CSV table of C-alpha atoms in Angstrom, one decimal:
chain,number,residue,atom,x,y,z
A,264,MET,CA,-18.3,25.3,50.2
A,265,GLU,CA,-14.9,26.2,51.7
A,266,GLN,CA,-12.6,27.9,49.2
A,267,PRO,CA,-8.9,27.1,48.9
A,268,PRO,CA,-6.5,29.7,50.2
A,269,ALA,CA,-5.2,32.3,47.8
A,270,GLY,CA,-1.6,32.4,46.6
A,271,SER,CA,0.7,33.2,43.7
A,272,GLY,CA,-0.8,30.8,41.2
A,273,SER,CA,2.3,29.1,39.7
A,274,GLY,CA,4.2,25.9,40.3
A,275,ASP,CA,3.6,24.5,43.7
A,276,GLU,CA,2.5,27.8,45.1
A,277,PRO,CA,-1.2,28.3,46.0
A,278,THR,CA,-3.3,29.7,43.2
A,279,ALA,CA,-5.7,32.6,43.8
A,280,PRO,CA,-9.3,32.5,42.6
A,281,PRO,CA,-10.2,35.1,40.0
A,282,GLY,CA,-10.8,38.5,41.5
A,283,PRO,CA,-13.6,40.9,40.8
A,284,SER,CA,-11.8,42.2,37.7
A,285,ALA,CA,-11.5,38.8,36.1
A,286,PRO,CA,-13.0,38.4,32.7
A,287,PRO,CA,-16.4,36.7,32.4
A,288,ARG,CA,-16.2,32.9,32.4
A,289,PRO,CA,-17.5,31.2,29.2
A,290,GLU,CA,-20.7,29.3,29.4
A,291,ARG,CA,-20.4,25.7,30.3
A,292,GLY,CA,-19.4,23.6,27.3
A,293,SER,CA,-18.5,26.7,25.2
A,294,GLU,CA,-14.7,26.3,25.7
A,295,ARG,CA,-13.3,23.8,23.2
A,296,PRO,CA,-9.9,22.8,24.3
A,297,ASP,CA,-9.1,21.0,21.1
A,298,GLN,CA,-9.4,24.2,19.1
A,299,PRO,CA,-6.5,26.6,19.3
A,300,ALA,CA,-7.1,30.3,19.8
A,301,ALA,CA,-5.0,31.2,16.8
A,302,THR,CA,-6.5,30.9,13.4
A,303,THR,CA,-3.4,31.0,11.2
A,304,PRO,CA,-2.7,28.0,9.0
A,305,ARG,CA,0.4,27.2,11.0
A,306,ALA,CA,-1.7,27.2,14.3
A,307,ARG,CA,-4.4,25.1,12.7
A,308,ALA,CA,-1.7,22.6,11.5
A,309,LEU,CA,-0.4,22.3,15.0
A,310,SER,CA,-3.7,22.0,16.9
A,311,PRO,CA,-3.6,19.9,20.0
A,312,LEU,CA,-6.0,17.3,18.4
A,313,LYS,CA,-3.8,16.9,15.2
A,314,LEU,CA,-0.6,16.8,17.2
A,315,ALA,CA,-2.0,14.3,19.7
A,316,MET,CA,-3.2,12.0,16.9
A,317,VAL,CA,0.1,12.2,15.1
A,318,ILE,CA,2.0,11.3,18.3
A,319,ALA,CA,-0.4,8.5,19.1
A,320,VAL,CA,0.0,7.0,15.6
A,321,LEU,CA,3.8,7.2,16.0
A,322,ALA,CA,3.7,5.6,19.4
A,323,LEU,CA,1.4,2.8,18.2
A,324,GLY,CA,3.7,2.3,15.2
A,325,LEU,CA,6.6,1.8,17.7
A,326,ALA,CA,4.4,-0.6,19.7
A,327,PHE,CA,3.7,-2.7,16.6
A,328,GLY,CA,7.4,-2.6,15.7
A,329,ALA,CA,8.2,-3.9,19.2
A,330,LYS,CA,6.0,-7.0,18.6
A,331,ALA,CA,7.2,-7.5,15.0
A,332,PRO,CA,10.2,-9.7,15.9
A,333,CYS,CA,7.7,-12.3,17.1
A,334,LEU,CA,6.1,-12.4,13.7
A,335,GLY,CA,9.0,-14.1,12.0
A,336,THR,CA,8.6,-17.6,10.5
A,337,TYR,CA,10.6,-20.7,9.8
A,338,VAL,CA,10.0,-23.9,7.7
A,339,ASP,CA,9.8,-27.0,9.8
A,340,ASP,CA,11.0,-30.5,8.9
A,341,ALA,CA,7.7,-31.2,7.1
A,342,GLY,CA,8.2,-28.1,4.9
A,343,VAL,CA,5.4,-26.2,6.6
A,344,SER,CA,5.9,-22.5,7.7
A,345,GLN,CA,5.6,-22.0,11.4
A,346,LEU,CA,5.7,-18.9,13.7
A,347,ASP,CA,9.2,-18.7,15.0
A,348,TRP,CA,8.9,-18.8,18.8
A,349,ARG,CA,11.6,-21.5,19.1
A,350,ASP,CA,13.8,-21.6,22.2
A,351,GLY,CA,11.7,-19.0,24.1
A,352,SER,CA,12.6,-16.2,21.6
A,353,GLN,CA,9.3,-14.4,22.3
A,354,TYR,CA,10.8,-13.7,25.7
A,355,THR,CA,14.4,-13.0,24.9
A,356,ARG,CA,13.3,-10.6,22.1
A,357,PHE,CA,10.7,-8.9,24.4
A,358,CYS,CA,8.0,-9.2,21.8
A,359,TYR,CA,5.6,-11.6,23.5
A,360,SER,CA,1.8,-10.9,23.0
A,361,ASP,CA,-1.0,-12.9,24.5
A,362,THR,CA,-3.0,-12.5,21.3
A,363,VAL,CA,-0.8,-15.0,19.5
A,364,PRO,CA,-1.0,-18.1,21.7
A,365,LEU,CA,-4.7,-17.4,22.5
A,366,TYR,CA,-5.5,-17.7,18.8
A,367,THR,CA,-4.6,-21.4,18.9
A,368,PHE,CA,-5.2,-22.1,22.6
A,369,ASN,CA,-8.8,-20.9,22.5
A,370,ARG,CA,-9.5,-22.8,19.3
A,371,LEU,CA,-10.0,-19.6,17.4
A,372,ALA,CA,-8.0,-20.9,14.5
A,373,GLU,CA,-10.7,-23.5,13.9
A,374,GLY,CA,-13.4,-20.8,13.9
A,375,SER,CA,-14.9,-22.3,17.1
A,376,LEU,CA,-17.4,-20.2,19.0
A,377,PRO,CA,-16.0,-19.0,22.3
A,378,TYR,CA,-17.6,-20.3,25.5
A,379,ALA,CA,-19.3,-23.2,23.5
A,380,THR,CA,-16.1,-25.0,22.7
A,381,GLY,CA,-14.1,-26.7,25.4
A,382,TRP,CA,-10.8,-28.6,25.3
A,383,VAL,CA,-8.8,-30.8,27.7
A,384,ASP,CA,-5.9,-29.0,29.3
A,385,VAL,CA,-3.2,-31.3,30.8
A,386,SER,CA,-0.6,-28.7,31.5
A,387,SER,CA,-1.1,-29.0,35.3
A,388,GLY,CA,-0.7,-32.7,35.2
A,389,LYS,CA,-4.4,-33.4,35.7
A,390,PRO,CA,-6.8,-33.3,32.8
A,391,LYS,CA,-9.2,-30.3,33.0
A,392,VAL,CA,-11.8,-29.1,30.6
A,393,ARG,CA,-11.1,-25.4,29.8
A,394,TYR,CA,-13.0,-22.7,27.9
A,395,MET,CA,-12.5,-19.1,26.8
A,396,GLU,CA,-11.2,-17.4,29.9
A,397,TYR,CA,-12.0,-13.8,29.0
A,398,PRO,CA,-15.1,-11.6,29.7
A,399,VAL,CA,-17.8,-11.9,27.0
A,400,LEU,CA,-17.1,-8.9,24.8
A,401,THR,CA,-13.4,-9.6,24.8
A,402,GLY,CA,-14.0,-13.2,23.8
A,403,LEU,CA,-16.4,-12.1,21.0
A,404,PHE,CA,-13.8,-9.6,19.9
A,405,MET,CA,-11.3,-12.4,19.5
A,406,TYR,CA,-13.9,-14.5,17.7
A,407,LEU,CA,-14.6,-11.6,15.3
A,408,ASN,CA,-11.0,-11.2,14.5
A,409,ALA,CA,-10.6,-14.9,14.0
A,410,ASN,CA,-13.4,-14.9,11.4
A,411,LEU,CA,-11.9,-11.9,9.7
A,412,THR,CA,-8.6,-13.8,9.5
A,413,LEU,CA,-10.4,-16.8,7.9
A,414,GLY,CA,-11.9,-14.3,5.3
A,415,TRP,CA,-8.4,-12.8,4.7
A,416,GLU,CA,-7.0,-16.3,4.3
A,417,ALA,CA,-9.7,-17.2,1.8
A,418,VAL,CA,-9.3,-14.0,-0.3
A,419,VAL,CA,-5.6,-13.1,0.0
A,420,GLY,CA,-4.0,-16.2,1.5
A,421,ALA,CA,-2.0,-16.5,4.7
A,422,GLU,CA,0.9,-18.8,5.0
A,423,VAL,CA,0.8,-18.5,8.8
A,424,PRO,CA,-2.7,-17.3,9.7
A,425,VAL,CA,-1.9,-16.2,13.2
A,426,ILE,CA,0.2,-13.4,11.7
A,427,ALA,CA,-2.8,-12.0,9.9
A,428,TYR,CA,-4.8,-12.5,13.1
A,429,PHE,CA,-2.4,-10.4,15.0
A,430,GLY,CA,-2.3,-7.7,12.4
A,431,ILE,CA,-6.1,-7.4,12.3
A,432,THR,CA,-6.3,-7.4,16.1
A,433,ALA,CA,-3.5,-4.7,16.3
A,434,VAL,CA,-5.3,-2.4,14.0
A,435,LEU,CA,-8.5,-2.5,16.0
A,436,LEU,CA,-6.7,-2.2,19.3
A,437,ALA,CA,-4.9,0.9,17.9
A,438,LEU,CA,-8.2,2.5,16.9
A,439,ALA,CA,-9.4,2.0,20.4
A,440,TRP,CA,-6.3,3.8,21.8
A,441,LEU,CA,-6.9,6.6,19.4
A,442,ALA,CA,-10.4,6.9,20.9
A,443,VAL,CA,-8.7,7.1,24.3
A,444,VAL,CA,-6.5,9.9,23.2
A,445,TRP,CA,-9.4,11.8,21.6
A,446,ALA,CA,-11.6,11.5,24.7
A,447,SER,CA,-8.7,12.5,27.0
A,448,LEU,CA,-8.1,15.6,24.9
A,449,ARG,CA,-11.7,16.5,25.4
A,450,LEU,CA,-11.5,16.0,29.1
A,451,THR,CA,-8.3,18.1,29.7
A,452,ALA,CA,-10.3,21.3,29.6
A,453,ARG,CA,-7.9,24.3,29.5
A,454,ARG,CA,-4.8,22.1,29.4
A,455,PRO,CA,-5.3,20.1,26.2
A,456,ARG,CA,-1.6,19.4,25.8
A,457,ASP,CA,-1.7,17.2,28.9
A,458,ALA,CA,-3.4,14.6,26.6
A,459,LEU,CA,-0.1,14.4,24.6
A,460,LEU,CA,1.2,12.2,27.4
A,461,VAL,CA,-1.6,9.8,26.9
A,462,ALA,CA,-0.7,9.6,23.3
A,463,ALA,CA,3.1,9.3,23.8
A,464,SER,CA,3.1,7.1,27.0
A,465,PRO,CA,5.9,4.6,27.1
A,466,LEU,CA,3.3,2.1,28.4
A,467,VAL,CA,1.5,2.4,25.1
A,468,VAL,CA,4.7,1.6,23.2
A,469,VAL,CA,5.3,-1.5,25.4
A,470,HIS,CA,1.8,-2.8,26.0
A,471,ALA,CA,-0.7,-1.5,23.4
A,472,PHE,CA,-0.7,-5.0,21.7
A,473,THR,CA,0.3,-7.2,24.7
A,474,ASN,CA,-3.4,-8.0,25.3
A,475,PHE,CA,-6.8,-6.5,24.6
A,476,ASP,CA,-6.9,-3.9,27.3
A,477,THR,CA,-7.1,-0.8,25.0
A,478,LEU,CA,-10.7,-1.7,24.3
A,479,ALA,CA,-11.7,-1.5,28.0
A,480,VAL,CA,-9.7,1.7,28.5
A,481,ALA,CA,-11.5,3.3,25.6
A,482,ALA,CA,-14.9,2.4,27.0
A,483,ALA,CA,-13.9,3.8,30.5
A,484,VAL,CA,-12.6,7.1,29.2
A,485,LEU,CA,-15.6,7.6,26.8
A,486,ALA,CA,-17.8,6.9,29.8
A,487,LEU,CA,-16.1,9.7,31.7
A,488,LEU,CA,-16.6,12.0,28.7
A,489,ALA,CA,-20.3,11.1,28.6
A,490,TRP,CA,-20.6,11.9,32.3
A,491,ALA,CA,-18.8,15.2,31.8
A,492,ARG,CA,-21.3,16.1,29.1
A,493,ARG,CA,-24.2,15.3,31.6
A,494,ARG,CA,-25.3,12.1,29.9
A,495,PRO,CA,-25.5,9.7,32.8
A,496,VAL,CA,-27.4,7.0,31.0
A,497,LEU,CA,-24.8,6.9,28.2
A,498,ALA,CA,-22.0,7.0,30.8
A,499,GLY,CA,-23.5,3.9,32.5
A,500,VAL,CA,-23.9,2.1,29.2
A,501,LEU,CA,-20.3,2.6,28.4
A,502,LEU,CA,-19.2,1.5,31.8
A,503,GLY,CA,-21.3,-1.6,31.4
A,504,VAL,CA,-19.7,-2.3,28.0
A,505,GLY,CA,-16.2,-1.7,29.6
A,506,GLY,CA,-17.1,-4.1,32.4
A,507,ALA,CA,-18.0,-6.8,29.7
A,508,LEU,CA,-14.5,-6.3,28.2
A,509,LYS,CA,-12.5,-6.1,31.5
A,510,LEU,CA,-14.2,-5.5,34.9
A,511,PHE,CA,-12.1,-2.5,35.9
A,512,PRO,CA,-14.3,0.2,34.3
A,513,LEU,CA,-17.0,-0.6,36.7
A,514,LEU,CA,-14.7,0.6,39.5
A,515,LEU,CA,-15.2,4.1,38.2
A,516,LEU,CA,-18.7,4.1,39.6
A,517,GLY,CA,-17.0,4.7,43.0
A,518,ALA,CA,-15.4,7.9,41.6
A,519,LEU,CA,-18.8,9.2,40.7
A,520,LEU,CA,-20.4,8.2,44.0
A,521,VAL,CA,-18.4,10.6,46.2
A,522,PRO,CA,-19.1,13.9,44.3
A,523,CYS,CA,-22.7,12.9,43.9
A,524,LEU,CA,-23.0,12.3,47.6
A,525,ARG,CA,-21.5,15.7,48.5
A,526,ALA,CA,-23.6,17.5,45.9
A,527,GLY,CA,-26.8,15.8,46.6
A,528,ARG,CA,-27.2,14.4,43.1
A,529,MET,CA,-27.7,10.7,43.9
A,530,ALA,CA,-30.5,10.3,41.4
A,531,GLU,CA,-28.0,10.7,38.5
A,532,PHE,CA,-25.6,8.4,40.2
A,533,TRP,CA,-28.2,5.7,40.5
A,534,THR,CA,-29.2,6.2,36.9
A,535,THR,CA,-25.6,5.7,35.8
A,536,ALA,CA,-25.1,2.7,38.0
A,537,ALA,CA,-28.4,1.1,36.9
A,538,ALA,CA,-27.5,1.7,33.2
A,539,ALA,CA,-24.1,0.1,33.8
A,540,VAL,CA,-25.5,-3.0,35.5
A,541,THR,CA,-28.3,-3.4,33.0
A,542,THR,CA,-25.8,-3.2,30.1
A,543,TRP,CA,-23.5,-5.7,31.7
A,544,VAL,CA,-26.3,-8.1,32.3
A,545,ALA,CA,-27.8,-7.6,28.8
A,546,VAL,CA,-24.4,-8.4,27.2
A,547,ASN,CA,-23.6,-11.4,29.4
A,548,ALA,CA,-27.1,-13.0,29.7
A,549,PRO,CA,-27.2,-14.7,26.3
A,550,ILE,CA,-23.9,-16.4,26.9
A,551,ALA,CA,-24.6,-17.1,30.6
A,552,LEU,CA,-28.1,-18.6,30.0
A,553,LEU,CA,-27.7,-20.6,26.8
A,554,PRO,CA,-27.0,-24.3,27.7
A,555,GLN,CA,-24.3,-24.5,25.1
A,556,THR,CA,-22.3,-21.6,26.5
A,557,ALA,CA,-23.3,-21.5,30.2
A,558,ALA,CA,-20.3,-23.6,31.4
A,559,GLY,CA,-17.9,-21.6,29.3
A,560,TRP,CA,-19.2,-18.2,30.5
A,561,GLY,CA,-18.2,-19.1,34.0
A,562,GLU,CA,-14.6,-19.9,33.1
A,563,PHE,CA,-13.5,-16.3,33.6
A,564,PHE,CA,-14.8,-16.3,37.2
A,565,ARG,CA,-13.5,-19.8,37.9
A,566,LEU,CA,-10.1,-19.0,36.7
A,567,ASN,CA,-9.8,-15.7,38.7
A,568,THR,CA,-11.0,-17.5,41.8
A,569,THR,CA,-8.7,-20.6,41.5
A,570,ARG,CA,-5.5,-19.0,40.1
A,571,ASP,CA,-2.6,-18.4,42.4
A,572,MET,CA,-0.7,-15.0,43.0
A,573,ASP,CA,0.7,-13.5,39.8
A,574,PRO,CA,4.5,-12.9,39.6
A,575,ASP,CA,3.9,-9.1,39.3
A,576,SER,CA,1.9,-8.9,42.6
A,577,ILE,CA,3.3,-7.8,45.9
A,578,TYR,CA,2.3,-11.1,47.4
A,579,TYR,CA,4.6,-13.0,45.1
A,580,VAL,CA,7.4,-10.5,45.9
A,581,LEU,CA,7.0,-11.2,49.6
A,582,ARG,CA,6.7,-15.0,49.1
A,583,THR,CA,9.9,-15.1,47.0
A,584,LEU,CA,12.1,-12.5,48.7
A,585,THR,CA,11.2,-13.2,52.3
A,586,PRO,CA,10.7,-16.4,54.4
A,587,TRP,CA,7.0,-15.8,54.3
A,588,PRO,CA,5.4,-19.0,52.7
A,589,GLY,CA,2.2,-17.2,51.6
A,590,PHE,CA,-1.4,-17.4,52.8
A,591,ASP,CA,-2.1,-20.7,51.0
A,592,ILE,CA,0.3,-23.4,50.1
A,593,PRO,CA,0.0,-24.8,46.5
A,594,PRO,CA,-0.9,-27.1,44.9
A,595,PHE,CA,-4.6,-26.6,45.6
A,596,PRO,CA,-7.3,-29.3,45.4
A,597,PRO,CA,-9.1,-29.5,42.1
A,598,GLY,CA,-11.6,-26.7,41.7
A,599,GLU,CA,-10.2,-24.8,44.7
A,600,GLY,CA,-7.8,-21.9,44.9
A,601,PRO,CA,-6.0,-19.6,47.4
A,602,GLU,CA,-9.0,-18.9,49.5
A,603,VAL,CA,-7.2,-16.9,52.2
A,604,LEU,CA,-5.3,-14.8,49.6
A,605,ASN,CA,-8.6,-14.1,47.7
A,606,THR,CA,-10.2,-12.9,51.0
A,607,VAL,CA,-7.2,-10.9,52.1
A,608,SER,CA,-6.8,-9.1,48.8
A,609,LEU,CA,-10.5,-8.3,48.6
A,610,LEU,CA,-10.6,-6.9,52.2
A,611,LEU,CA,-7.4,-4.9,51.5
A,612,PHE,CA,-9.0,-3.3,48.4
A,613,LEU,CA,-12.3,-2.6,50.2
A,614,GLY,CA,-10.4,-1.1,53.1
A,615,MET,CA,-8.4,1.2,50.7
A,616,CYS,CA,-11.7,2.2,49.0
A,617,LEU,CA,-13.1,3.3,52.4
A,618,VAL,CA,-10.0,5.4,53.0
A,619,ILE,CA,-10.3,7.0,49.5
A,620,ALA,CA,-14.0,7.6,50.2
A,621,TYR,CA,-13.1,9.3,53.5
A,622,VAL,CA,-10.5,11.5,51.8
A,623,GLY,CA,-13.0,12.5,49.2
A,624,LEU,CA,-15.8,13.2,51.6
A,625,SER,CA,-13.6,15.2,54.0
A,626,ALA,CA,-11.7,17.2,51.5
A,627,PRO,CA,-12.2,21.0,51.7
A,628,VAL,CA,-13.3,21.1,48.0
A,629,ARG,CA,-15.0,18.2,46.2
A,630,PRO,CA,-12.3,16.0,44.6
A,631,ARG,CA,-12.2,15.7,40.9
A,632,VAL,CA,-13.6,12.5,39.4
A,633,ALA,CA,-10.3,11.6,37.7
A,634,GLN,CA,-8.5,11.9,41.1
A,635,LEU,CA,-10.8,9.5,42.7
A,636,GLY,CA,-10.9,7.2,39.7
A,637,PHE,CA,-7.1,7.0,39.6
A,638,LEU,CA,-6.8,6.3,43.3
A,639,ILE,CA,-9.5,3.5,43.1
A,640,VAL,CA,-7.9,1.7,40.2
A,641,ALA,CA,-4.4,2.1,41.6
A,642,ALA,CA,-5.7,0.6,44.9
A,643,PHE,CA,-7.1,-2.3,43.0
A,644,LEU,CA,-3.8,-3.1,41.2
A,645,LEU,CA,-1.7,-2.7,44.3
A,646,THR,CA,-3.9,-5.1,46.4
A,647,ASN,CA,-4.9,-7.6,43.7
A,648,LYS,CA,-3.3,-11.0,43.4
A,649,VAL,CA,-2.9,-10.5,39.7
A,650,TRP,CA,-1.2,-7.5,38.0
A,651,SER,CA,-0.7,-8.5,34.4
A,652,PRO,CA,1.8,-5.9,33.0
A,653,GLN,CA,-0.7,-4.5,30.4
A,654,TYR,CA,-3.1,-3.6,33.3
A,655,SER,CA,-1.0,-0.5,33.8
A,656,LEU,CA,-2.6,0.9,30.6
A,657,TRP,CA,-5.8,1.3,32.7
A,658,LEU,CA,-4.0,4.0,34.7
A,659,VAL,CA,-2.5,6.1,31.9
A,660,PRO,CA,-5.5,8.4,31.0
A,661,LEU,CA,-6.6,8.5,34.7
A,662,ALA,CA,-3.2,9.5,35.9
A,663,VAL,CA,-2.8,12.3,33.3
A,664,LEU,CA,-6.3,13.6,34.1
A,665,ALA,CA,-5.7,13.3,37.9
A,666,LEU,CA,-2.2,14.7,38.1
A,667,PRO,CA,-1.1,16.8,35.1
A,668,ARG,CA,2.5,17.0,36.1
A,669,TRP,CA,4.8,15.6,33.4
A,670,LYS,CA,7.9,14.8,35.4
A,671,PRO,CA,6.4,12.4,38.0
A,672,LEU,CA,4.0,10.9,35.4
A,673,LEU,CA,6.8,10.3,32.9
A,674,ALA,CA,9.1,8.8,35.6
A,675,TRP,CA,6.3,6.4,36.7
A,676,MET,CA,5.5,5.4,33.2
A,677,LEU,CA,9.1,4.7,32.4
A,678,VAL,CA,9.6,2.6,35.5
A,679,ASP,CA,6.4,0.7,34.9
A,680,ALA,CA,7.2,0.0,31.3
A,681,ALA,CA,10.7,-1.1,32.3
A,682,VAL,CA,9.2,-4.0,34.4
A,683,TRP,CA,8.4,-5.8,31.1
A,684,PHE,CA,12.1,-6.5,30.2
A,685,PRO,CA,13.3,-8.4,33.3
A,686,ARG,CA,9.9,-10.0,33.4
A,687,MET,CA,10.4,-11.5,30.0
A,688,LEU,CA,13.9,-12.7,30.9
A,689,TYR,CA,12.6,-14.3,34.0
A,690,PHE,CA,10.0,-16.1,32.0
A,691,ALA,CA,12.6,-17.2,29.5
A,692,GLY,CA,14.3,-19.3,32.1
A,693,PRO,CA,17.8,-20.8,31.7
A,694,PRO,CA,20.1,-20.5,29.9
A,695,ASP,CA,19.2,-17.1,28.5
A,696,GLY,CA,17.0,-15.8,31.3
A,697,ILE,CA,17.6,-14.3,34.7
A,698,PRO,CA,16.6,-15.3,38.2
A,699,ALA,CA,13.5,-13.9,39.9
A,700,GLU,CA,15.3,-11.4,42.1
A,701,PRO,CA,16.1,-8.7,39.5
A,702,PHE,CA,12.6,-8.8,38.1
A,703,LEU,CA,11.0,-8.6,41.5
A,704,HIS,CA,13.1,-5.7,42.5
A,705,THR,CA,11.7,-3.7,39.5
A,706,VAL,CA,8.2,-4.7,40.7
A,707,ILE,CA,9.0,-3.1,44.0
A,708,VAL,CA,10.2,0.1,42.4
A,709,ARG,CA,7.1,0.2,40.2
A,710,ASP,CA,4.8,-0.1,43.2
A,711,LEU,CA,6.7,2.6,45.1
A,712,ALA,CA,6.5,4.9,42.1
A,713,LEU,CA,2.7,4.3,41.9
A,714,LEU,CA,2.4,4.9,45.6
A,715,LEU,CA,4.2,8.2,45.2
A,716,LEU,CA,1.7,9.3,42.5
A,717,CYS,CA,-1.1,8.4,44.8
A,718,ALA,CA,0.4,10.5,47.6
A,719,LEU,CA,0.7,13.5,45.2
A,720,VAL,CA,-2.9,13.1,44.2
A,721,VAL,CA,-4.1,12.9,47.8
A,722,ARG,CA,-2.0,16.0,48.6
A,723,GLU,CA,-3.8,17.9,45.9
A,724,ILE,CA,-7.2,16.7,47.1
A,725,ARG,CA,-6.4,17.9,50.6
A,726,ARG,CA,-4.7,21.0,49.4
A,727,PRO,CA,-6.7,22.0,46.2
A,728,GLU,CA,-4.7,25.2,45.8
A,729,PHE,CA,-1.9,23.0,44.5
A,730,ASP,CA,-4.1,21.4,41.8
A,731,ARG,CA,-3.0,22.7,38.4
A,732,VAL,CA,-6.4,21.9,36.9
A,733,ARG,CA,-8.0,24.3,39.4
A,734,VAL,CA,-5.7,27.2,38.5
A,735,GLY,CA,-7.8,30.4,38.2
A,736,GLY,CA,-10.7,28.9,40.1
A,737,ALA,CA,-11.7,26.4,37.4
A,738,GLY,CA,-13.9,23.5,38.3
A,739,ASP,CA,-13.6,19.8,37.6
A,740,PRO,CA,-13.9,19.2,33.8
A,741,ILE,CA,-15.5,15.8,34.5
A,742,ALA,CA,-17.9,17.0,37.2
A,743,GLY,CA,-20.9,16.5,34.9
A,744,VAL,CA,-24.2,17.0,36.8
A,745,THR,CA,-22.4,18.1,39.9
A,746,ALA,CA,-20.5,20.9,38.2
A,747,ASP,CA,-22.7,23.8,39.4
A,748,GLU,CA,-24.0,22.3,42.5
A,749,PRO,CA,-22.9,23.5,46.0
A,750,ASP,CA,-21.7,21.0,48.6
A,751,ARG,CA,-24.6,19.8,50.8
A,752,TRP,CA,-22.3,18.4,53.4
A,753,ARG,CA,-18.8,17.2,54.0
A,754,LEU,CA,-17.0,15.3,56.8
A,755,ARG,CA,-14.8,17.1,59.3
A,756,GLY,CA,-13.2,14.3,61.3
A,757,VAL,CA,-16.1,12.0,62.0
A,758,ARG,CA,-18.7,14.8,62.1
A,759,VAL,CA,-21.0,15.9,59.2
A,760,VAL,CA,-20.6,19.6,58.5
A,761,ARG,CA,-23.2,21.5,56.4
A,762,PRO,CA,-22.1,24.8,55.0
A,763,ALA,CA,-24.2,27.8,56.3
A,764,ARG,CA,-24.0,29.4,52.8
A,765,PRO,CA,-23.2,26.7,50.3
A,766,ALA,CA,-20.9,28.1,47.6
A,767,PRO,CA,-21.5,26.6,44.1
A,768,GLU,CA,-18.7,24.7,42.4
A,769,GLU,CA,-17.1,26.6,39.6
A,770,PRO,CA,-18.5,25.7,36.2
A,771,ALA,CA,-16.5,23.1,34.4
A,772,HIS,CA,-15.7,23.2,30.7
A,773,VAL,CA,-15.4,20.2,28.5
A,774,GLY,CA,-14.8,19.9,24.8
């Protein structure tokens, strides 16, 4: 395998591989990045793991505080306490959370079983039977929390049950993000303090409790940890679980495919992919096949096929700020959606995946899994017709693992988090809201910031000597079964090149 050129080893200068006098490298898995070298009580008290957890708890506390203004109540004319979301205050106070309206909208307050209980929605002007619109495990998570709320109400009492529901949900979502921080810390190898940015991300403060996405992020990062520890079946199971929460974790299979292709370890890739698909099918089959829930199970797919472009998408920006009318002109016939937009967004995503695959297969050194995963998920968000603001949480651990550079990462996170505030005011409408233009301008800045991060990641893939994770000749901490394997081949232009003397990848270390 071709080695990166040598250099000075600091900042943006090339870093030299260790010379003959370098100390022996520890055995794979022996380096524990969450354990400091010092053993004094002060050093132990400030270990990266403890510090990361403290910071994460503080960030999650701020996240809860940001939603707290939406948990106020008032007494209506009938003398009944109600959640105070009058006059669009959930938008003007920037505390909106999907978890609150979904509690009533999905009939969870009645203890109804998701996917088996439908209701008639007349918001579009035409009656339509609706069901739970989330993937199976997310729907069952909501159902579990609703039943816990009923138990809380029976034992302790709850004047406004949805407040108890939000509190229970927030606790479990917070635990999921703590799992993300823990797994990220294990995956940062010799740079454990990089995981502090996962713990302290502004996106966590704004979106940890906006929806249920921390669950899927936890499954995705734990799957990467399982792969790093050479447990392909467990990695696949966790990706399948993540896919049953939100589909995006399944995209990470693409990040595993490229290094397995180059290293000739396709058996392990297919094992992981089979485990992921089997797990996803096993979770979904009972709901999809039972006559009582079959119609409800398909709601997630129907909704995502028939819904129009989201206000946070680049397509909505173009349709609103330019004369372009869009690919499809709403309203759409019943049961149909923006077919051209669906096709274009899918083809754009697949095209970007092919570009990412080429970058990975032609790079002088095998790209790191996190680099490929970040690029794939970023491509999905940039080309998809829906980019709900909390989807940006998907990128946080991947970005930190792919590009451990605090300044550009923090700048992107702040810009992305800032989109929330004009978005809420846009949704508030007159007289307290703002027009679409200021909100859409922040969406453009967010997309440009993400594209800049993608460019930096591609630069480090093409020029691995600039990759801070590889300083000192270290390998990919998430390489897993490919860690000690030489490249069997790579692309050079459109030609397949096979090294005459394959050089093994440097051993990777994971906690």
